[in-house]
Amino acid sequence: MPDTQITAVLIHGAWAGGWVWEAITPYLEERGFRILAPDLPGCGARLGNPAEASIERCVADLEQQLDEIDGPLLLVGHSGGGAVATQLAESIAERVIGVAYLAGMMLPSGTGFGDLVSEMIKDFPEASGIGPFLEWESDGQVSRVQPSAIRNIFLQDVSEQVAEQAIGRFSPQAEGSRALVPHWTQARFGQLPRLYVEALQDRSVVLPVQRRMQQLVPGARVVSLNTGHVPQVAAPEAVADALAEFVSG
């Protein structure tokens, strides 16, 4: 019998890991999803050789894990994980029933997030987001975020307890797996249903930038949540509801 259970492939953003999905996982499981929330190569314990980090390596790593899973896939990208979700969807479009972005980088083909920010920063200085708060090492190949900025830019809308537990789990990130440029075609990724979950109080991927991406890659269904940059932590049940409604049509 074919496996019709949907697997939600949860793709974390820069400096994070699969742990960033822990709060939402039980809500998604209650709604019938199977969960895959891996740590991507190029970050934290999987930092490895920073010079080898790339979007291609992230996609190949996910494809290998998905070889062990049958049935349809919902790709969910948070923040920079959105670019990985796009590239993965392009690669395995036949298996994907939809792509969801949580304050995610839903980018035109051949465009990096830094390109978009550079265009918008004159009119929206806040578009610099987390950029001014990064600390660099390994000749600019690895970055990490100052703890105070994690609290003030990523997690300003969660409790002190939740923030304290999360701050210590953010990790160094290889630039090759952070500055991501997806390449996709209208015939593959372009044909897939998409959901964009706006984070209205986001201080990292600020709302004008989120909405500019929606203009540049039109056609996504949009849900707006009054959260900061990490809605799956701040409002996990609302995000789970949005994802369940999305796949139900």
mmCIF file of C-alpha atoms in Angstrom:
data_model
loop_
_atom_site.group_PDB
_atom_site.id
_atom_site.type_symbol
_atom_site.label_atom_id
_atom_site.label_comp_id
_atom_site.label_asym_id
_atom_site.label_seq_id
_atom_site.Cartn_x
_atom_site.Cartn_y
_atom_site.Cartn_z
ATOM 1 C CA MET A 1 0.000 0.000 0.000
ATOM 2 C CA PRO A 2 1.405 3.473 -0.863
ATOM 3 C CA ASP A 3 2.510 5.654 2.042
ATOM 4 C CA THR A 4 0.276 8.748 1.970
ATOM 5 C CA GLN A 5 1.442 10.280 5.251
ATOM 6 C CA ILE A 6 2.991 13.688 4.617
ATOM 7 C CA THR A 7 6.510 14.224 5.901
ATOM 8 C CA ALA A 8 7.219 17.801 6.935
ATOM 9 C CA VAL A 9 10.872 18.463 6.129
ATOM 10 C CA LEU A 10 11.795 21.268 8.541
ATOM 11 C CA ILE A 11 14.830 23.232 7.341
ATOM 12 C CA HIS A 12 16.465 25.545 9.859
ATOM 13 C CA GLY A 13 18.124 28.859 9.133
ATOM 14 C CA ALA A 14 21.613 30.180 9.811
ATOM 15 C CA TRP A 15 23.258 29.642 13.223
ATOM 16 C CA ALA A 16 20.411 27.331 14.289
ATOM 17 C CA GLY A 17 19.809 23.581 14.018
ATOM 18 C CA GLY A 18 17.086 20.987 14.064
ATOM 19 C CA TRP A 19 16.426 21.952 17.685
ATOM 20 C CA VAL A 20 14.667 25.140 16.550
ATOM 21 C CA TRP A 21 11.678 22.962 15.562
ATOM 22 C CA GLU A 22 11.233 21.235 18.926
ATOM 23 C CA ALA A 23 8.364 23.449 20.108
ATOM 24 C CA ILE A 24 6.300 22.946 16.975
ATOM 25 C CA THR A 25 6.957 19.228 16.441
ATOM 26 C CA PRO A 26 4.203 17.903 18.761
ATOM 27 C CA TYR A 27 1.648 20.232 17.161
ATOM 28 C CA LEU A 28 2.597 19.005 13.700
ATOM 29 C CA GLU A 29 2.482 15.377 14.801
ATOM 30 C CA GLU A 30 -0.992 15.950 16.259
ATOM 31 C CA ARG A 31 -2.038 17.133 12.793
ATOM 32 C CA GLY A 32 -0.785 13.946 11.172
ATOM 33 C CA PHE A 33 2.629 14.963 9.884
ATOM 34 C CA ARG A 34 5.736 12.851 10.101
ATOM 35 C CA ILE A 35 8.741 15.036 10.964
ATOM 36 C CA LEU A 36 12.266 15.298 9.606
ATOM 37 C CA ALA A 37 14.202 18.143 11.235
ATOM 38 C CA PRO A 38 17.903 17.561 10.586
ATOM 39 C CA ASP A 39 20.952 19.648 11.336
ATOM 40 C CA LEU A 40 22.319 20.947 8.049
ATOM 41 C CA PRO A 41 25.992 20.678 7.106
ATOM 42 C CA GLY A 42 27.967 23.877 7.582
ATOM 43 C CA CYS A 43 26.544 24.757 10.996
ATOM 44 C CA GLY A 44 27.261 23.908 14.613
ATOM 45 C CA ALA A 45 28.386 20.329 15.197
ATOM 46 C CA ARG A 46 28.329 19.817 11.417
ATOM 47 C CA LEU A 47 30.437 22.894 10.646
ATOM 48 C CA GLY A 48 33.207 20.786 9.136
ATOM 49 C CA ASN A 49 35.508 22.501 6.674
ATOM 50 C CA PRO A 50 33.912 25.919 6.062
ATOM 51 C CA ALA A 51 35.385 26.058 2.569
ATOM 52 C CA GLU A 52 33.263 23.054 1.564
ATOM 53 C CA ALA A 53 29.923 24.515 2.702
ATOM 54 C CA SER A 54 27.402 25.250 -0.036
ATOM 55 C CA ILE A 55 23.721 25.132 -0.923
ATOM 56 C CA GLU A 56 24.478 22.101 -3.101
ATOM 57 C CA ARG A 57 25.939 20.248 -0.141
ATOM 58 C CA CYS A 58 22.877 21.064 1.989
ATOM 59 C CA VAL A 59 20.544 19.780 -0.718
ATOM 60 C CA ALA A 60 22.557 16.606 -1.319
ATOM 61 C CA ASP A 61 22.557 15.902 2.413
ATOM 62 C CA LEU A 62 18.776 16.279 2.611
ATOM 63 C CA GLU A 63 18.226 14.171 -0.500
ATOM 64 C CA GLN A 64 20.224 11.356 1.049
ATOM 65 C CA GLN A 65 18.081 11.436 4.191
ATOM 66 C CA LEU A 66 14.893 11.575 2.152
ATOM 67 C CA ASP A 67 15.888 8.431 0.264
ATOM 68 C CA GLU A 68 14.885 6.583 3.438
ATOM 69 C CA ILE A 69 11.406 8.153 3.548
ATOM 70 C CA ASP A 70 8.414 7.279 1.382
ATOM 71 C CA GLY A 71 5.402 9.425 0.629
ATOM 72 C CA PRO A 72 4.727 13.094 -0.134
ATOM 73 C CA LEU A 73 6.863 15.898 1.240
ATOM 74 C CA LEU A 74 6.068 19.351 2.595
ATOM 75 C CA LEU A 75 9.227 21.461 2.646
ATOM 76 C CA VAL A 76 9.295 24.132 5.360
ATOM 77 C CA GLY A 77 12.141 26.656 5.376
ATOM 78 C CA HIS A 78 12.739 29.106 8.200
ATOM 79 C CA SER A 79 14.769 32.241 7.447
ATOM 80 C CA GLY A 80 17.803 31.234 5.367
ATOM 81 C CA GLY A 81 16.472 27.690 5.270
ATOM 82 C CA GLY A 82 13.996 29.034 2.752
ATOM 83 C CA ALA A 83 16.714 29.166 0.097
ATOM 84 C CA VAL A 84 17.602 25.538 0.807
ATOM 85 C CA ALA A 85 13.911 24.574 0.621
ATOM 86 C CA THR A 86 13.648 26.254 -2.778
ATOM 87 C CA GLN A 87 16.686 24.453 -4.160
ATOM 88 C CA LEU A 88 15.576 21.112 -2.736
ATOM 89 C CA ALA A 89 12.108 21.602 -4.245
ATOM 90 C CA GLU A 90 13.679 22.277 -7.636
ATOM 91 C CA SER A 91 15.689 19.070 -7.351
ATOM 92 C CA ILE A 92 12.924 16.710 -6.184
ATOM 93 C CA ALA A 93 9.795 18.521 -7.388
ATOM 94 C CA GLU A 94 8.006 15.236 -8.171
ATOM 95 C CA ARG A 95 7.885 14.337 -4.468
ATOM 96 C CA VAL A 96 6.922 17.773 -3.117
ATOM 97 C CA ILE A 97 3.305 18.804 -2.453
ATOM 98 C CA GLY A 98 4.217 22.313 -1.321
ATOM 99 C CA VAL A 99 6.889 24.657 -0.007
ATOM 100 C CA ALA A 100 6.294 26.838 3.058
ATOM 101 C CA TYR A 101 8.424 29.759 4.189
ATOM 102 C CA LEU A 102 8.474 31.001 7.796
ATOM 103 C CA ALA A 103 9.871 34.546 7.559
ATOM 104 C CA GLY A 104 11.872 32.715 4.938
ATOM 105 C CA MET A 105 14.111 33.643 2.058
ATOM 106 C CA MET A 106 11.822 33.037 -0.911
ATOM 107 C CA LEU A 107 14.223 34.300 -3.541
ATOM 108 C CA PRO A 108 14.130 34.738 -7.300
ATOM 109 C CA SER A 109 16.368 32.360 -9.197
ATOM 110 C CA GLY A 110 19.968 33.571 -9.184
ATOM 111 C CA THR A 111 19.403 36.128 -6.406
ATOM 112 C CA GLY A 112 20.934 36.084 -2.933
ATOM 113 C CA PHE A 113 19.339 37.603 0.149
ATOM 114 C CA GLY A 114 22.240 40.038 0.411
ATOM 115 C CA ASP A 115 21.424 41.340 -3.075
ATOM 116 C CA LEU A 116 17.869 42.061 -2.001
ATOM 117 C CA VAL A 117 18.928 43.776 1.224
ATOM 118 C CA SER A 118 21.420 45.940 -0.671
ATOM 119 C CA GLU A 119 18.609 47.183 -2.899
ATOM 120 C CA MET A 120 16.280 47.984 0.008
ATOM 121 C CA ILE A 121 18.550 49.313 2.726
ATOM 122 C CA LYS A 122 18.462 52.913 1.533
ATOM 123 C CA ASP A 123 14.689 53.090 1.996
ATOM 124 C CA PHE A 124 14.576 50.617 4.894
ATOM 125 C CA PRO A 125 17.738 50.877 7.051
ATOM 126 C CA GLU A 126 16.316 48.219 9.358
ATOM 127 C CA ALA A 127 16.699 45.731 6.497
ATOM 128 C CA SER A 128 20.299 45.200 7.660
ATOM 129 C CA GLY A 129 18.735 42.935 10.285
ATOM 130 C CA ILE A 130 21.239 40.757 12.085
ATOM 131 C CA GLY A 131 24.148 41.790 9.837
ATOM 132 C CA PRO A 132 25.681 44.459 12.112
ATOM 133 C CA PHE A 133 25.718 42.015 15.047
ATOM 134 C CA LEU A 134 27.819 39.250 13.524
ATOM 135 C CA GLU A 135 31.260 38.228 14.730
ATOM 136 C CA TRP A 136 33.601 36.765 12.134
ATOM 137 C CA GLU A 137 36.376 34.173 12.236
ATOM 138 C CA SER A 138 38.336 31.910 9.871
ATOM 139 C CA ASP A 139 39.116 34.826 7.528
ATOM 140 C CA GLY A 140 35.455 35.642 7.087
ATOM 141 C CA GLN A 141 34.385 32.082 6.329
ATOM 142 C CA VAL A 142 32.503 31.601 9.627
ATOM 143 C CA SER A 143 30.167 33.882 11.571
ATOM 144 C CA ARG A 144 28.384 33.763 14.900
ATOM 145 C CA VAL A 145 25.737 36.001 16.457
ATOM 146 C CA GLN A 146 26.264 37.972 19.645
ATOM 147 C CA PRO A 147 24.022 36.575 22.434
ATOM 148 C CA SER A 148 22.416 39.952 23.097
ATOM 149 C CA ALA A 149 21.478 40.198 19.416
ATOM 150 C CA ILE A 150 19.942 36.733 19.461
ATOM 151 C CA ARG A 151 17.658 37.986 22.217
ATOM 152 C CA ASN A 152 16.920 41.398 20.703
ATOM 153 C CA ILE A 153 16.775 40.557 16.985
ATOM 154 C CA PHE A 154 15.635 36.920 16.841
ATOM 155 C CA LEU A 155 13.760 36.289 20.080
ATOM 156 C CA GLN A 156 12.424 39.599 21.364
ATOM 157 C CA ASP A 157 8.881 38.223 21.606
ATOM 158 C CA VAL A 158 9.438 35.091 23.717
ATOM 159 C CA SER A 159 9.774 34.635 27.476
ATOM 160 C CA GLU A 160 13.082 35.067 29.262
ATOM 161 C CA GLN A 161 13.145 31.348 30.029
ATOM 162 C CA VAL A 162 12.609 30.313 26.414
ATOM 163 C CA ALA A 163 15.195 32.818 25.212
ATOM 164 C CA GLU A 164 17.804 31.664 27.721
ATOM 165 C CA GLN A 165 17.336 28.047 26.703
ATOM 166 C CA ALA A 166 17.702 28.906 23.015
ATOM 167 C CA ILE A 167 20.569 31.396 23.076
ATOM 168 C CA GLY A 168 23.174 28.836 24.084
ATOM 169 C CA ARG A 169 22.131 26.527 21.250
ATOM 170 C CA PHE A 170 22.888 28.932 18.417
ATOM 171 C CA SER A 171 26.133 27.936 16.703
ATOM 172 C CA PRO A 172 28.832 29.172 14.320
ATOM 173 C CA GLN A 173 27.790 29.144 10.669
ATOM 174 C CA ALA A 174 29.906 28.656 7.564
ATOM 175 C CA GLU A 175 29.397 31.487 5.116
ATOM 176 C CA GLY A 176 29.096 29.028 2.236
ATOM 177 C CA SER A 177 25.913 27.627 3.764
ATOM 178 C CA ARG A 178 24.563 31.044 4.807
ATOM 179 C CA ALA A 179 24.984 33.271 1.733
ATOM 180 C CA LEU A 180 22.772 31.057 -0.401
ATOM 181 C CA VAL A 181 21.668 31.661 -3.992
ATOM 182 C CA PRO A 182 18.995 29.265 -5.274
ATOM 183 C CA HIS A 183 18.619 28.472 -8.961
ATOM 184 C CA TRP A 184 15.242 27.213 -10.072
ATOM 185 C CA THR A 185 12.984 26.834 -13.079
ATOM 186 C CA GLN A 186 9.350 27.678 -13.657
ATOM 187 C CA ALA A 187 8.758 24.102 -14.822
ATOM 188 C CA ARG A 188 9.785 22.563 -11.478
ATOM 189 C CA PHE A 189 9.867 24.750 -8.356
ATOM 190 C CA GLY A 190 7.739 27.351 -10.111
ATOM 191 C CA GLN A 191 4.792 24.950 -10.431
ATOM 192 C CA LEU A 192 4.639 24.004 -6.742
ATOM 193 C CA PRO A 193 2.101 25.457 -4.277
ATOM 194 C CA ARG A 194 3.725 27.856 -1.816
ATOM 195 C CA LEU A 195 2.841 29.336 1.552
ATOM 196 C CA TYR A 196 4.486 32.417 3.047
ATOM 197 C CA VAL A 197 4.074 32.882 6.801
ATOM 198 C CA GLU A 198 4.820 36.525 7.533
ATOM 199 C CA ALA A 199 6.339 37.439 10.888
ATOM 200 C CA LEU A 200 4.970 40.942 11.379
ATOM 201 C CA GLN A 201 7.412 41.930 14.155
ATOM 202 C CA ASP A 202 10.497 40.387 12.562
ATOM 203 C CA ARG A 203 13.693 42.351 13.200
ATOM 204 C CA SER A 204 15.917 40.087 11.100
ATOM 205 C CA VAL A 205 14.046 39.505 7.840
ATOM 206 C CA VAL A 206 11.994 42.657 8.298
ATOM 207 C CA LEU A 207 8.455 42.872 6.967
ATOM 208 C CA PRO A 208 9.195 45.148 3.962
ATOM 209 C CA VAL A 209 11.790 42.601 2.822
ATOM 210 C CA GLN A 210 9.385 39.701 3.353
ATOM 211 C CA ARG A 211 6.798 41.488 1.215
ATOM 212 C CA ARG A 212 9.324 42.379 -1.467
ATOM 213 C CA MET A 213 10.152 38.674 -1.823
ATOM 214 C CA GLN A 214 6.452 37.946 -2.206
ATOM 215 C CA GLN A 215 6.340 40.484 -5.050
ATOM 216 C CA LEU A 216 9.417 39.033 -6.729
ATOM 217 C CA VAL A 217 8.227 35.420 -6.427
ATOM 218 C CA PRO A 218 4.455 35.877 -6.676
ATOM 219 C CA GLY A 219 1.732 33.327 -6.152
ATOM 220 C CA ALA A 220 2.220 32.195 -2.558
ATOM 221 C CA ARG A 221 -0.663 31.930 -0.139
ATOM 222 C CA VAL A 222 0.068 34.318 2.754
ATOM 223 C CA VAL A 223 -0.608 33.960 6.482
ATOM 224 C CA SER A 224 0.404 36.821 8.803
ATOM 225 C CA LEU A 225 1.395 36.184 12.421
ATOM 226 C CA ASN A 226 2.193 38.844 14.994
ATOM 227 C CA THR A 227 5.552 37.370 15.978
ATOM 228 C CA GLY A 228 9.242 38.045 15.736
ATOM 229 C CA HIS A 229 11.709 36.162 13.575
ATOM 230 C CA VAL A 230 11.058 32.653 14.920
ATOM 231 C CA PRO A 231 7.292 32.037 14.720
ATOM 232 C CA GLN A 232 7.661 28.295 15.208
ATOM 233 C CA VAL A 233 8.953 29.059 18.717
ATOM 234 C CA ALA A 234 6.784 32.071 19.545
ATOM 235 C CA ALA A 235 3.512 30.730 18.093
ATOM 236 C CA PRO A 236 3.969 27.028 17.315
ATOM 237 C CA GLU A 237 0.300 26.077 17.308
ATOM 238 C CA ALA A 238 -0.627 28.896 14.909
ATOM 239 C CA VAL A 239 2.168 27.893 12.542
ATOM 240 C CA ALA A 240 1.101 24.242 12.700
ATOM 241 C CA ASP A 241 -2.467 25.251 11.893
ATOM 242 C CA ALA A 242 -1.274 27.281 8.901
ATOM 243 C CA LEU A 243 0.776 24.357 7.569
ATOM 244 C CA ALA A 244 -2.050 21.850 8.067
ATOM 245 C CA GLU A 245 -4.543 24.135 6.296
ATOM 246 C CA PHE A 246 -2.067 24.679 3.464
ATOM 247 C CA VAL A 247 -1.681 20.985 2.676
ATOM 248 C CA SER A 248 -5.405 20.311 3.062
ATOM 249 C CA GLY A 249 -6.048 22.658 0.155
#
